[in-house]
PDB file of C-alpha atoms in Angstrom:
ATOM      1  CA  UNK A   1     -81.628  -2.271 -47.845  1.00 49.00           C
ATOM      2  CA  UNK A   2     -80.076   1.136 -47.041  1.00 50.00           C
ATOM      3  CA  UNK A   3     -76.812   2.424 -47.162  1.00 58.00           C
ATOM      4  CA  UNK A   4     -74.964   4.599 -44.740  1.00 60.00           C
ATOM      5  CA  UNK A   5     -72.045   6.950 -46.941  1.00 73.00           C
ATOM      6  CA  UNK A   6     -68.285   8.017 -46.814  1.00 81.00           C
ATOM      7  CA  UNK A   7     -67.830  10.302 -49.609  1.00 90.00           C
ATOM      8  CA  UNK A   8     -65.916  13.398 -50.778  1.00 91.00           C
ATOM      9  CA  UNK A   9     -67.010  15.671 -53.494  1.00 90.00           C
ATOM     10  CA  UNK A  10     -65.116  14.978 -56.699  1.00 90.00           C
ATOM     11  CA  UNK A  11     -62.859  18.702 -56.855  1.00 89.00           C
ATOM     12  CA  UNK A  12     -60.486  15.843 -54.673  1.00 91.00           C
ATOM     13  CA  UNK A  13     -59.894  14.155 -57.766  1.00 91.00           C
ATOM     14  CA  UNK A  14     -59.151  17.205 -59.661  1.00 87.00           C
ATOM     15  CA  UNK A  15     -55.007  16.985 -59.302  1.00 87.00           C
ATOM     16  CA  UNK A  16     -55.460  13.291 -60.496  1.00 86.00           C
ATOM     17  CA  UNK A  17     -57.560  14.057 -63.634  1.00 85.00           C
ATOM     18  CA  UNK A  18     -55.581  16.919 -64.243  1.00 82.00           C
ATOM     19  CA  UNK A  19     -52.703  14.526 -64.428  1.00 80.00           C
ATOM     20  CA  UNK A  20     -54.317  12.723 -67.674  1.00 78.00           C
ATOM     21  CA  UNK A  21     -56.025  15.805 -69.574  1.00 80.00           C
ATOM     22  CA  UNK A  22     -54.684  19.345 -69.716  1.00 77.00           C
ATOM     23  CA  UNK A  23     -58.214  20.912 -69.085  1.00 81.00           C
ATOM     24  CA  UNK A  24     -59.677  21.025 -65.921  1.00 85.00           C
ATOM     25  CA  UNK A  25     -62.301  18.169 -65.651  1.00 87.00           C
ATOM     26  CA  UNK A  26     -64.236  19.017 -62.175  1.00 90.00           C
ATOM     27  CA  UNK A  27     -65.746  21.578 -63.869  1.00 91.00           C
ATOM     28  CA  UNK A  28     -66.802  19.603 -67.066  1.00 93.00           C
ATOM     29  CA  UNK A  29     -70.653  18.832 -66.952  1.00 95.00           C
ATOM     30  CA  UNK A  30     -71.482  15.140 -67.922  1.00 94.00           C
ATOM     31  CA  UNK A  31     -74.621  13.735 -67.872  1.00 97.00           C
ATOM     32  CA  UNK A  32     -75.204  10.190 -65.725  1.00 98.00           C
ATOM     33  CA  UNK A  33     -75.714   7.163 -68.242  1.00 97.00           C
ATOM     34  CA  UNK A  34     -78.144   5.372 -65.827  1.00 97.00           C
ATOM     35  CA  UNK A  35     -80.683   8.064 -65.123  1.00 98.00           C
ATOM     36  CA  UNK A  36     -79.599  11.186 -67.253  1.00 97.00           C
ATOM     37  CA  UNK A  37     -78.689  13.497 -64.322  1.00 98.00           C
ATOM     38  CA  UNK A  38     -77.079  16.928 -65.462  1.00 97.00           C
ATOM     39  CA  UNK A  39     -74.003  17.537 -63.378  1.00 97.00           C
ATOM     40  CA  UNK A  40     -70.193  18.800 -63.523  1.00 95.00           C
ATOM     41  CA  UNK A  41     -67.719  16.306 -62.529  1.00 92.00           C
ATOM     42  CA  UNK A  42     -66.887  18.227 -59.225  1.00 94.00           C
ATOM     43  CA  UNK A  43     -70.026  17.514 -58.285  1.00 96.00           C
ATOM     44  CA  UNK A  44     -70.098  13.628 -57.947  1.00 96.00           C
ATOM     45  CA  UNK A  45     -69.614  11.625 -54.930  1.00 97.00           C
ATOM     46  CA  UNK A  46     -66.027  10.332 -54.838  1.00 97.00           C
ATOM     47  CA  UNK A  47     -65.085   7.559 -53.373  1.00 97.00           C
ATOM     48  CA  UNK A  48     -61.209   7.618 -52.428  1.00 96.00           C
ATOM     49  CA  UNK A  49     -60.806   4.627 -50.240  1.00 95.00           C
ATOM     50  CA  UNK A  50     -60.458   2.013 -52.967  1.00 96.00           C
ATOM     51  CA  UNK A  51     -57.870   0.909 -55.179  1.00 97.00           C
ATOM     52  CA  UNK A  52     -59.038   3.427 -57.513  1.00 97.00           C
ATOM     53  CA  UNK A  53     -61.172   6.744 -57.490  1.00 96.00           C
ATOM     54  CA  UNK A  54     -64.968   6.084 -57.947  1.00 97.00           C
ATOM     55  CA  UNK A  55     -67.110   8.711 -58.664  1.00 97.00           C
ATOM     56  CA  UNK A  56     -70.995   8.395 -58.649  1.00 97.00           C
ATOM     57  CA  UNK A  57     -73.891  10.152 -59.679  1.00 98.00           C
ATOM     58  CA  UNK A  58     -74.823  12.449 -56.847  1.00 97.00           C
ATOM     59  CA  UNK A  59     -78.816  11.735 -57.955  1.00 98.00           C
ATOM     60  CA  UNK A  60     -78.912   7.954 -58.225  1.00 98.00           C
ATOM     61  CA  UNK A  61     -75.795   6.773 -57.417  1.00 97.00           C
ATOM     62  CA  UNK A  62     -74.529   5.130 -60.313  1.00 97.00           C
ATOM     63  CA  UNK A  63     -70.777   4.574 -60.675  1.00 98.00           C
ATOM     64  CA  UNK A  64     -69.767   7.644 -63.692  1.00 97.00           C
ATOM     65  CA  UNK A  65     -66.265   6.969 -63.618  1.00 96.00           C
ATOM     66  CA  UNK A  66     -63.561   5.178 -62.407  1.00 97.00           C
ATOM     67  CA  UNK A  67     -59.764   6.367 -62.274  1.00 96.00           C
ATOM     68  CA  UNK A  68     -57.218   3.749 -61.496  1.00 97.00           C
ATOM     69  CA  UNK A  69     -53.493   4.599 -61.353  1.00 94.00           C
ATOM     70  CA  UNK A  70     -50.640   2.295 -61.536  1.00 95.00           C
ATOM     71  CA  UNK A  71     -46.906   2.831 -62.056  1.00 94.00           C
ATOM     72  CA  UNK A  72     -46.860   4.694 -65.347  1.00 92.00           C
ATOM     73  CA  UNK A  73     -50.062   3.937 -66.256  1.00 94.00           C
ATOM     74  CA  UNK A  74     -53.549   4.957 -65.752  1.00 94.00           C
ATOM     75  CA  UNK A  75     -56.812   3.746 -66.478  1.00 96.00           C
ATOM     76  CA  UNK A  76     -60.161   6.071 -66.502  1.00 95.00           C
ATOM     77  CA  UNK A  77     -63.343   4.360 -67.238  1.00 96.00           C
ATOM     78  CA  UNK A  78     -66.409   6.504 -68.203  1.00 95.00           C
ATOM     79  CA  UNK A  79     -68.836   4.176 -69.107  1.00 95.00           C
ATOM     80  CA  UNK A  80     -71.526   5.413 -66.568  1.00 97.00           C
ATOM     81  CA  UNK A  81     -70.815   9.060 -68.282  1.00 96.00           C
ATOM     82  CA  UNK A  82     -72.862   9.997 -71.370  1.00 93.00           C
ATOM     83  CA  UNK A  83     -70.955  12.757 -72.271  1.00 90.00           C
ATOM     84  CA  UNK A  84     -68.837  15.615 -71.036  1.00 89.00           C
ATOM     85  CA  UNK A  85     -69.006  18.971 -72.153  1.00 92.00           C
ATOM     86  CA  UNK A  86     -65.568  20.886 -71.300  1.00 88.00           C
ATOM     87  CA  UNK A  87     -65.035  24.936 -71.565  1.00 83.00           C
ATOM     88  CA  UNK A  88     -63.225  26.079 -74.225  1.00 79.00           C
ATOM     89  CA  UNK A  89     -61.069  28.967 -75.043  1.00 76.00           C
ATOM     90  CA  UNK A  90     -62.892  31.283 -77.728  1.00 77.00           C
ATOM     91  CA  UNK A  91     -60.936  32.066 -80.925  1.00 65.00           C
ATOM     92  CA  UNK A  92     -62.277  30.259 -84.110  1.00 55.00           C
TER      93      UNK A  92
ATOM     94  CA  UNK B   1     -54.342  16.942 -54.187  1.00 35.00           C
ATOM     95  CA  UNK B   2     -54.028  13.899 -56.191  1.00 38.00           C
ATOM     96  CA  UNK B   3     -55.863  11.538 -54.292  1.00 43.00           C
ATOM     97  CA  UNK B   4     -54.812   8.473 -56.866  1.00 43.00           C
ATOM     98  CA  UNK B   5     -53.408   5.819 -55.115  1.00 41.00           C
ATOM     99  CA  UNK B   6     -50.325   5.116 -56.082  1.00 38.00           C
ATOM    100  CA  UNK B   7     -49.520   1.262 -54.786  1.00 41.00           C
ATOM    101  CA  UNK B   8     -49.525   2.809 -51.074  1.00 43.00           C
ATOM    102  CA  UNK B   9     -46.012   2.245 -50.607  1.00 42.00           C
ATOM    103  CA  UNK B  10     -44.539  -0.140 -48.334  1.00 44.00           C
ATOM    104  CA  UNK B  11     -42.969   1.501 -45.386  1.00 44.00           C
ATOM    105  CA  UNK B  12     -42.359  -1.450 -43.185  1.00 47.00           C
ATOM    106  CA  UNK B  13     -40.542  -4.913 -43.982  1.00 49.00           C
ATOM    107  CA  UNK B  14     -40.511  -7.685 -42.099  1.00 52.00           C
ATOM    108  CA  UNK B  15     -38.273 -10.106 -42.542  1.00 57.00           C
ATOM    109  CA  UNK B  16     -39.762 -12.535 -39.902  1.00 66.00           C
ATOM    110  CA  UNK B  17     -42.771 -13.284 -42.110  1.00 78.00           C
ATOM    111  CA  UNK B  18     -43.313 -14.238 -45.857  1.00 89.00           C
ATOM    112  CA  UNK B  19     -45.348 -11.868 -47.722  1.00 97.00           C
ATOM    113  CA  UNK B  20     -46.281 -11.999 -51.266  1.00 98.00           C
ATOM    114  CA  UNK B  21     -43.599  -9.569 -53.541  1.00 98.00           C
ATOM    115  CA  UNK B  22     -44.297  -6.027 -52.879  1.00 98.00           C
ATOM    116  CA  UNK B  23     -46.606  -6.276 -49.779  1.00 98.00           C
ATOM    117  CA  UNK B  24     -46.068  -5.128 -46.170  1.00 97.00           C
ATOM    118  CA  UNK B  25     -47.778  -6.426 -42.922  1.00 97.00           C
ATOM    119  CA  UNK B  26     -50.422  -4.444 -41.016  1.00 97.00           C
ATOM    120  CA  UNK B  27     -51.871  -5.623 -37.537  1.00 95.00           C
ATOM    121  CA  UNK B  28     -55.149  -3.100 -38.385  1.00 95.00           C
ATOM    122  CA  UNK B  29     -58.078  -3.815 -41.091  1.00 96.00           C
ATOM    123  CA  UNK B  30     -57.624  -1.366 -43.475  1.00 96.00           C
ATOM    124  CA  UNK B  31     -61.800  -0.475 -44.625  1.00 96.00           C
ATOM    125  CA  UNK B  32     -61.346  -0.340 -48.803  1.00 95.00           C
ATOM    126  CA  UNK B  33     -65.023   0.933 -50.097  1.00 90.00           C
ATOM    127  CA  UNK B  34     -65.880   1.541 -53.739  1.00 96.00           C
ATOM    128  CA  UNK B  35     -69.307   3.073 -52.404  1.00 96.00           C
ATOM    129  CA  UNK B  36     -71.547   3.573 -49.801  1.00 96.00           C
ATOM    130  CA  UNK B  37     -71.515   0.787 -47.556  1.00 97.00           C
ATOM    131  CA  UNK B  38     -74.842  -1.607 -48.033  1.00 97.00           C
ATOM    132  CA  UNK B  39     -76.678  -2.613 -44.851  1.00 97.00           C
ATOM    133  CA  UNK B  40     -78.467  -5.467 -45.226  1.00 98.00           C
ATOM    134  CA  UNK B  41     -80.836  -7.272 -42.926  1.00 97.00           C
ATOM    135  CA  UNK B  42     -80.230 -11.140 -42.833  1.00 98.00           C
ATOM    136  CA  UNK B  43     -84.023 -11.505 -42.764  1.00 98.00           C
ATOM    137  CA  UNK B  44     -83.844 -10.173 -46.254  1.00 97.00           C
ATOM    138  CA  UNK B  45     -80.794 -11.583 -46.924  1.00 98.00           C
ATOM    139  CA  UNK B  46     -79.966 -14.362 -49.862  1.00 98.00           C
ATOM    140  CA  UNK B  47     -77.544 -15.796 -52.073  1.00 98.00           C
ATOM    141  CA  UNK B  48     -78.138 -17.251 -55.007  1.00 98.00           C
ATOM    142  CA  UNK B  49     -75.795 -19.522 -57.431  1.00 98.00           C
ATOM    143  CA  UNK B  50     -77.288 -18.615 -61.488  1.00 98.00           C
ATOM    144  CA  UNK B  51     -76.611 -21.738 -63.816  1.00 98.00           C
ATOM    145  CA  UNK B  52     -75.398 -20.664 -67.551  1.00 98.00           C
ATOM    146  CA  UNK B  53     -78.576 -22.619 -68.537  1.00 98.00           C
ATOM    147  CA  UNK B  54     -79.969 -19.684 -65.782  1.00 98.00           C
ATOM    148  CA  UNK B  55     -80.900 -22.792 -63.281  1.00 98.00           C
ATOM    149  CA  UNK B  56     -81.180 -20.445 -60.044  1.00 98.00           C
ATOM    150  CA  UNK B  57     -80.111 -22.439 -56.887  1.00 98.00           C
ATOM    151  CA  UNK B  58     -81.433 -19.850 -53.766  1.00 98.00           C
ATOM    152  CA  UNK B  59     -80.108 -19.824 -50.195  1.00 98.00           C
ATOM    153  CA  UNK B  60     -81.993 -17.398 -47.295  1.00 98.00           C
ATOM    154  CA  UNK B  61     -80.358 -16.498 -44.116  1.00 98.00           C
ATOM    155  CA  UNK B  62     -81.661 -19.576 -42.043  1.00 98.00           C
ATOM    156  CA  UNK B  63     -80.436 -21.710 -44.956  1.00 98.00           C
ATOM    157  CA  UNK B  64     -76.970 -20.893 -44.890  1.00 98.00           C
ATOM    158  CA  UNK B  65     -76.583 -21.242 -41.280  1.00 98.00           C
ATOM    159  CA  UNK B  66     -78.173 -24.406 -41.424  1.00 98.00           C
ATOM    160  CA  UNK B  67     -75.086 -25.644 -43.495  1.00 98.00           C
ATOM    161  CA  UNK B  68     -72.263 -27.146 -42.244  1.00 98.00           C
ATOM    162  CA  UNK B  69     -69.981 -24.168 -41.509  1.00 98.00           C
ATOM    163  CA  UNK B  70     -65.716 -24.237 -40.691  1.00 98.00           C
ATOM    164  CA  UNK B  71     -63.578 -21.984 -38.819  1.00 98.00           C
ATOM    165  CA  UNK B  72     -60.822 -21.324 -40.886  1.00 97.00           C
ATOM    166  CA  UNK B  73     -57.804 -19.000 -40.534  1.00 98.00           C
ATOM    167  CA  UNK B  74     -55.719 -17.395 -43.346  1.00 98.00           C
ATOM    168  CA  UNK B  75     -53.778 -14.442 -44.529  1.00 98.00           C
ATOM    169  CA  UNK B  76     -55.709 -11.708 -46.488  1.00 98.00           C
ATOM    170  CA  UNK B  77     -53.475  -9.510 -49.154  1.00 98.00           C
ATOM    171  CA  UNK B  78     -54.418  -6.507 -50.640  1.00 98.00           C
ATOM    172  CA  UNK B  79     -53.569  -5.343 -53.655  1.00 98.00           C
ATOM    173  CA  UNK B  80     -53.170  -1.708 -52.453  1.00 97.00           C
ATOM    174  CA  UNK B  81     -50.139  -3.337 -50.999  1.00 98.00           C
ATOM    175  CA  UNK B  82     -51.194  -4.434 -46.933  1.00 98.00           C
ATOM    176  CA  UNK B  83     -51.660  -7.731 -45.853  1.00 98.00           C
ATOM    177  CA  UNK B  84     -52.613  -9.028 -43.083  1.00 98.00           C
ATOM    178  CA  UNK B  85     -51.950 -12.625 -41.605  1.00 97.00           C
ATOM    179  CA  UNK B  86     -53.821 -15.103 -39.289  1.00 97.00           C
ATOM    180  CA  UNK B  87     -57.069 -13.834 -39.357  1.00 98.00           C
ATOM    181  CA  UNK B  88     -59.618 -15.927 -37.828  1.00 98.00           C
ATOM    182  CA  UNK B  89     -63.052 -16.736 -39.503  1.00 98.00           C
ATOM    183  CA  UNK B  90     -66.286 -18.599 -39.648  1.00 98.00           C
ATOM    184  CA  UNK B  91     -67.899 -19.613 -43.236  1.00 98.00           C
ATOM    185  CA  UNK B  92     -69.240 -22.426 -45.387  1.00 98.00           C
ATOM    186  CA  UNK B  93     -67.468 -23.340 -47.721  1.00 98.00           C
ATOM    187  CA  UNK B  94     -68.489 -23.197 -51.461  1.00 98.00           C
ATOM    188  CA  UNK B  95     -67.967 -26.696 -52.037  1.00 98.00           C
ATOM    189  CA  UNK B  96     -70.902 -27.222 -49.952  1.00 98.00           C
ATOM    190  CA  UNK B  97     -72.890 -24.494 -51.902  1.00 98.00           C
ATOM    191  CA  UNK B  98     -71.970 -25.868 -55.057  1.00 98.00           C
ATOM    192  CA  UNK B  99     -72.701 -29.286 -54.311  1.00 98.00           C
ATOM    193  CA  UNK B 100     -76.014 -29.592 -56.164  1.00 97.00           C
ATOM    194  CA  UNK B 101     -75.560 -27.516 -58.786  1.00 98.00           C
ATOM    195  CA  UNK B 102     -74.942 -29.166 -62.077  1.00 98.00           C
ATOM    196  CA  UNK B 103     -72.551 -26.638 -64.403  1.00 98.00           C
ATOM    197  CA  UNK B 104     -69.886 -26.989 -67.158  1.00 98.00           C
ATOM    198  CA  UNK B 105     -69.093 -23.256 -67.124  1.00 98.00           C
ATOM    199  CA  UNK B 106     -65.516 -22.327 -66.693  1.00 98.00           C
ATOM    200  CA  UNK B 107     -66.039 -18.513 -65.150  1.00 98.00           C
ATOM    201  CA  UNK B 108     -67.806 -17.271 -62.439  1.00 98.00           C
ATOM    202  CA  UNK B 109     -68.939 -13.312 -61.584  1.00 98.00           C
ATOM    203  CA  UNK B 110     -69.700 -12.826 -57.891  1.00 98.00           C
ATOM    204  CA  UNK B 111     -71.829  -9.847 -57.171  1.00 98.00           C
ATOM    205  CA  UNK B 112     -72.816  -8.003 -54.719  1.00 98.00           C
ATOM    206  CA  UNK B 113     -75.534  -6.005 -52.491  1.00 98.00           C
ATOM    207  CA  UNK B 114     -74.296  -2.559 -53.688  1.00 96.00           C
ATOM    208  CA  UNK B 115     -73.341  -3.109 -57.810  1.00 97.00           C
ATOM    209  CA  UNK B 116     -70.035  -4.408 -56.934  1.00 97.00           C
ATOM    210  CA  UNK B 117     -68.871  -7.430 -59.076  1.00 98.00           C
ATOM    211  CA  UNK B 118     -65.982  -9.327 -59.791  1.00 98.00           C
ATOM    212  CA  UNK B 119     -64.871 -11.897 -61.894  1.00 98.00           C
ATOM    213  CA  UNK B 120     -62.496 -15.488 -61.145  1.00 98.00           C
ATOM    214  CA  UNK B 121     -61.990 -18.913 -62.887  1.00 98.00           C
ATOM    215  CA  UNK B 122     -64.778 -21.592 -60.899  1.00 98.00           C
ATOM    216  CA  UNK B 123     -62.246 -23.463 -60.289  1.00 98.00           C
ATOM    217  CA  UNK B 124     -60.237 -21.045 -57.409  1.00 98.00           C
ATOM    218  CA  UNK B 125     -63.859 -21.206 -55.844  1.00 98.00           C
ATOM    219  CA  UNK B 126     -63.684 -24.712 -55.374  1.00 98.00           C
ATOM    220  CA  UNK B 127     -61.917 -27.525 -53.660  1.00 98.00           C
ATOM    221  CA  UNK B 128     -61.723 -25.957 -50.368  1.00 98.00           C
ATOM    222  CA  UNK B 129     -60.110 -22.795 -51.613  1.00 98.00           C
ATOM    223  CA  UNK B 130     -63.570 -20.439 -51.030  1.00 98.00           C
ATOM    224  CA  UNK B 131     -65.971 -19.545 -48.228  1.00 98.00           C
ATOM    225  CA  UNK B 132     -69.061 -17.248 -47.262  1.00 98.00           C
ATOM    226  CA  UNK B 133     -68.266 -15.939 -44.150  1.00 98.00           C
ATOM    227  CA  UNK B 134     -69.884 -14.856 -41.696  1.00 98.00           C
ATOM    228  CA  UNK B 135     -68.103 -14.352 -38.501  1.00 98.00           C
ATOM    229  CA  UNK B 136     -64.471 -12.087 -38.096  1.00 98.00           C
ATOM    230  CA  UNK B 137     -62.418 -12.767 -35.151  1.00 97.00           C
ATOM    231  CA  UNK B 138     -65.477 -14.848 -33.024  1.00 97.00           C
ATOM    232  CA  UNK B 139     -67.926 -11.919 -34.062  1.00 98.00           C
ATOM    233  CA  UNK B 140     -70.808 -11.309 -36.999  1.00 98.00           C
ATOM    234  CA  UNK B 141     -68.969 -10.002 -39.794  1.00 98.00           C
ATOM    235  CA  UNK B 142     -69.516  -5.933 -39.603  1.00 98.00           C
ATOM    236  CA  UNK B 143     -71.172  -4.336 -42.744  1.00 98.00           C
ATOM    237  CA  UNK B 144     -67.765  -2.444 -42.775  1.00 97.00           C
ATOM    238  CA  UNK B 145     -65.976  -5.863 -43.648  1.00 98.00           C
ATOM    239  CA  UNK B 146     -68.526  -6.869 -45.956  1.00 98.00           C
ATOM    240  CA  UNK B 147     -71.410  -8.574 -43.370  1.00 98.00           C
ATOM    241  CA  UNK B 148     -73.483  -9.847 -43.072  1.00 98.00           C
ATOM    242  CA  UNK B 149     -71.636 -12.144 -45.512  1.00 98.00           C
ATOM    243  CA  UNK B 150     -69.128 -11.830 -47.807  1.00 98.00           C
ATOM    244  CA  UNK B 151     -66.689 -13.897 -50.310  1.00 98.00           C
ATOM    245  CA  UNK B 152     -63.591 -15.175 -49.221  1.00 98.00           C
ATOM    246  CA  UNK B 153     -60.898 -16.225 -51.580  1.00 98.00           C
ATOM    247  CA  UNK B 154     -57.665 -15.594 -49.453  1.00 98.00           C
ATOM    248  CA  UNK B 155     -55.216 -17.187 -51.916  1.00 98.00           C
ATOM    249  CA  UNK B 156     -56.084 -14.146 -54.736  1.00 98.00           C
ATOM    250  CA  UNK B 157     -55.834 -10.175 -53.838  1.00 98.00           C
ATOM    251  CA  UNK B 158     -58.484  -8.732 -51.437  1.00 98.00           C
ATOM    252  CA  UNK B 159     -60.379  -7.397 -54.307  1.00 98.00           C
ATOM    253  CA  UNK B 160     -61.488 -10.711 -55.180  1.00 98.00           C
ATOM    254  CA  UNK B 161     -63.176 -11.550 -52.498  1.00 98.00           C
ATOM    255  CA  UNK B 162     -66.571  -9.728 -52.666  1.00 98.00           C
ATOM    256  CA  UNK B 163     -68.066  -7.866 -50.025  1.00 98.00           C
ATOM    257  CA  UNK B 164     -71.807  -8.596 -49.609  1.00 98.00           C
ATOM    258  CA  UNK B 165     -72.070 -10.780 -51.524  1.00 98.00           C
ATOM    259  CA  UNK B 166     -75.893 -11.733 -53.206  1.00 98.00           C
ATOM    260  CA  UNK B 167     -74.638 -14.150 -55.708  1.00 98.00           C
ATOM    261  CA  UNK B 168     -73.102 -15.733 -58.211  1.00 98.00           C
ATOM    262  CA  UNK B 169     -73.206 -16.256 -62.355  1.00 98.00           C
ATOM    263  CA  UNK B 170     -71.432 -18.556 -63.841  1.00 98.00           C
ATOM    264  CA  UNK B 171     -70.899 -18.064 -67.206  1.00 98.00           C
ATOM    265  CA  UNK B 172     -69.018 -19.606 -70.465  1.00 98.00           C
ATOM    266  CA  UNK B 173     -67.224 -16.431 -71.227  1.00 98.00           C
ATOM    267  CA  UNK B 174     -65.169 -14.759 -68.834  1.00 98.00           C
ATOM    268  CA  UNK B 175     -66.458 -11.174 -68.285  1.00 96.00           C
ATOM    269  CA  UNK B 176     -64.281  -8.290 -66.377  1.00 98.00           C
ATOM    270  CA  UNK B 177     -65.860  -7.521 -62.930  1.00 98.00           C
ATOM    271  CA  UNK B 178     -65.631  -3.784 -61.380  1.00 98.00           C
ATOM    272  CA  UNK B 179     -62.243  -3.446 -61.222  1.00 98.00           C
ATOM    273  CA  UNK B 180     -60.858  -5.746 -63.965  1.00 98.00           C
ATOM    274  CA  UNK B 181     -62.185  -3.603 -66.068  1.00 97.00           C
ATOM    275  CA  UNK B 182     -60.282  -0.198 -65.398  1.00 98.00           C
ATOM    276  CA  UNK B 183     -56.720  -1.831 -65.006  1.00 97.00           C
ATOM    277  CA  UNK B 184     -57.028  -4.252 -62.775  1.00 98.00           C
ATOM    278  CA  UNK B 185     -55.173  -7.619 -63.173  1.00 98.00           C
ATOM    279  CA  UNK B 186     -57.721 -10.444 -64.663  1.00 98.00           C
ATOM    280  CA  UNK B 187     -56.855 -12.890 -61.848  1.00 98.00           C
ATOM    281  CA  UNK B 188     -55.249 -11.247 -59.464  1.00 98.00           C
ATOM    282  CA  UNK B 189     -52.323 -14.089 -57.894  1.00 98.00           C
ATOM    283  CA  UNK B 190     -50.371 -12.007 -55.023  1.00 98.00           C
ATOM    284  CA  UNK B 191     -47.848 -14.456 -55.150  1.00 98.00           C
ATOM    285  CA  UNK B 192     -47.001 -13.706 -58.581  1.00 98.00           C
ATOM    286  CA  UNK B 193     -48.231 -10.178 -58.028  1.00 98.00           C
ATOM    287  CA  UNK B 194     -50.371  -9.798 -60.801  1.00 98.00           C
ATOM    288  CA  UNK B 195     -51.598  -6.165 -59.673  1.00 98.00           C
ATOM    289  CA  UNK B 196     -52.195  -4.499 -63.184  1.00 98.00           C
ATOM    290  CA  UNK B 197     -53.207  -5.634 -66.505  1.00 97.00           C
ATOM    291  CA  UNK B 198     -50.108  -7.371 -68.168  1.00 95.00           C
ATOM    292  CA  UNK B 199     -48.932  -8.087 -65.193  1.00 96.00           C
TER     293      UNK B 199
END
């Protein structure tokens, strides 16, 4: 099987994750829970053509998370995400 | 740029027609992809049906066309809020599919070529309510659309009804597919327009 590809990079989904967390989350490094790929958020494959945002690992293609919005509601799944590691201001 | 989409609101009624709550009619196809598309050959094609004793019942490509196939048209709604009506297809129907197989499992999870999955009660697969299709419009189905074959449940959202599909699970306890699980409505009726969980 192959697979032919229609993808943006994930900074599209910036102004949507910035709508859930007050820090900016493209530039958050995660790590991919299916093969332990290093990477910062901005960097996955997005998939905007759904009913939700997909990203996916930009090594193996895993899904990392999934962002759907409804009215007044949202729902981020980051079950393919091992964990992120945000900036954060110095000062304690 | 929020790219989130937010229902994609209806800008057209028509009052000619009647669409589920919510919905408005499109003459296109719209092309909804949670990934990259899959292309798969049908000469390494199949579809299997998994027992929840894990009884595996295994179809190739020359042994689905063998079956007795329908043409069939129906509307297709989308939960992003288009829907489409009349379209014209070719498929087996699952009742054939599911004529040997011996099962008291309540749930099924469809999968797919690609990781996709998602999740409906056996019984909206059966009595003549679900196909694999084949053929869109007189021609093989495109990989676009979800060729070479793909799930058809026309009287549940879009979402339902997989695209590439490899198989099916049936299962005892009902388990949330790919969307279902991030917000998604559990079942999915566009008549009742069960969009979102709590719908």
């Amino acid at each position: 099987m192959s697979t032919n590809d229609d993808h943006l990079d994930a900074n599209a989904a910036g102004g949507a994750l910035r709508e859930l967390f007050s820090v900016d989350l493209t530039a958050a490094g995660t790590l991919c829970a299916t093969c332990a790929h290093s990477f910062t958020f901005a960097e996955a494959l997005l998939y905007a053509r759904a009913p939700g945002l997909v990203g996916r690992c930009p090594a193996c293609g895993e899904v990392v998370f999934r962002l759907v919005r409804g009215p007044g509601r949202a729902w981020l799944d980051l079950r393919g995400s091992t964990c992120l590691a945000i900036r954060m201001p110095e000062g304690r | 740029m929020a790219l989130v989409s937010r229902g994609f609101s209806g800008r057209r009624r028509d009052d000619d027609v009647k669409l589920p709550p919510g919905q408005y009619l499109t003459e296109d196809f719209p092309v909804l992809s949670a990934g990259p598309t899959p292309q798969v050959r049908t000469e390494r094609w199949e579809f299997t049906i998994t027992t929840e004793t894990g009884e595996e019942h295994r179809w190739d490509w020359a042994a689905l066309r063998a079956l007795p196939a329908e043409h069939f048209t129906t509307d297709l709604h989308c939960v992003t809020k288009w829907s489409k009506l009349g379209t014209m297809w070719e498929g087996v129907s699952l009742d054939t599919l599911f004529a040997d197989v011996e099962t008291t499992a309540d749930y099924a999870l469809a999968h797919s070529y690609g990781g996709y999955t998602t999740n409906l009660p056996l019984e909206d697969l059966l009595d003549g309510q679900a196909w694999i299709a084949f053929s869109y419009g007189g021609e093989d189905l495109t990989a676009e659309h979800g060729g070479p074959a793909r799930l058809l449940v026309p009287h549940l959202y879009l979402w339902k009804s997989a695209k590439w599909l490899r198989g099916i699970r049936l299962v005892n306890e009902d388990t949330p597919g790919f969307w279902e699980g991030v917000g998604y409505h559990n079942y999915g009726d566009p008549w009742r327009e069960q969009r979102y969980w709590g719908d």
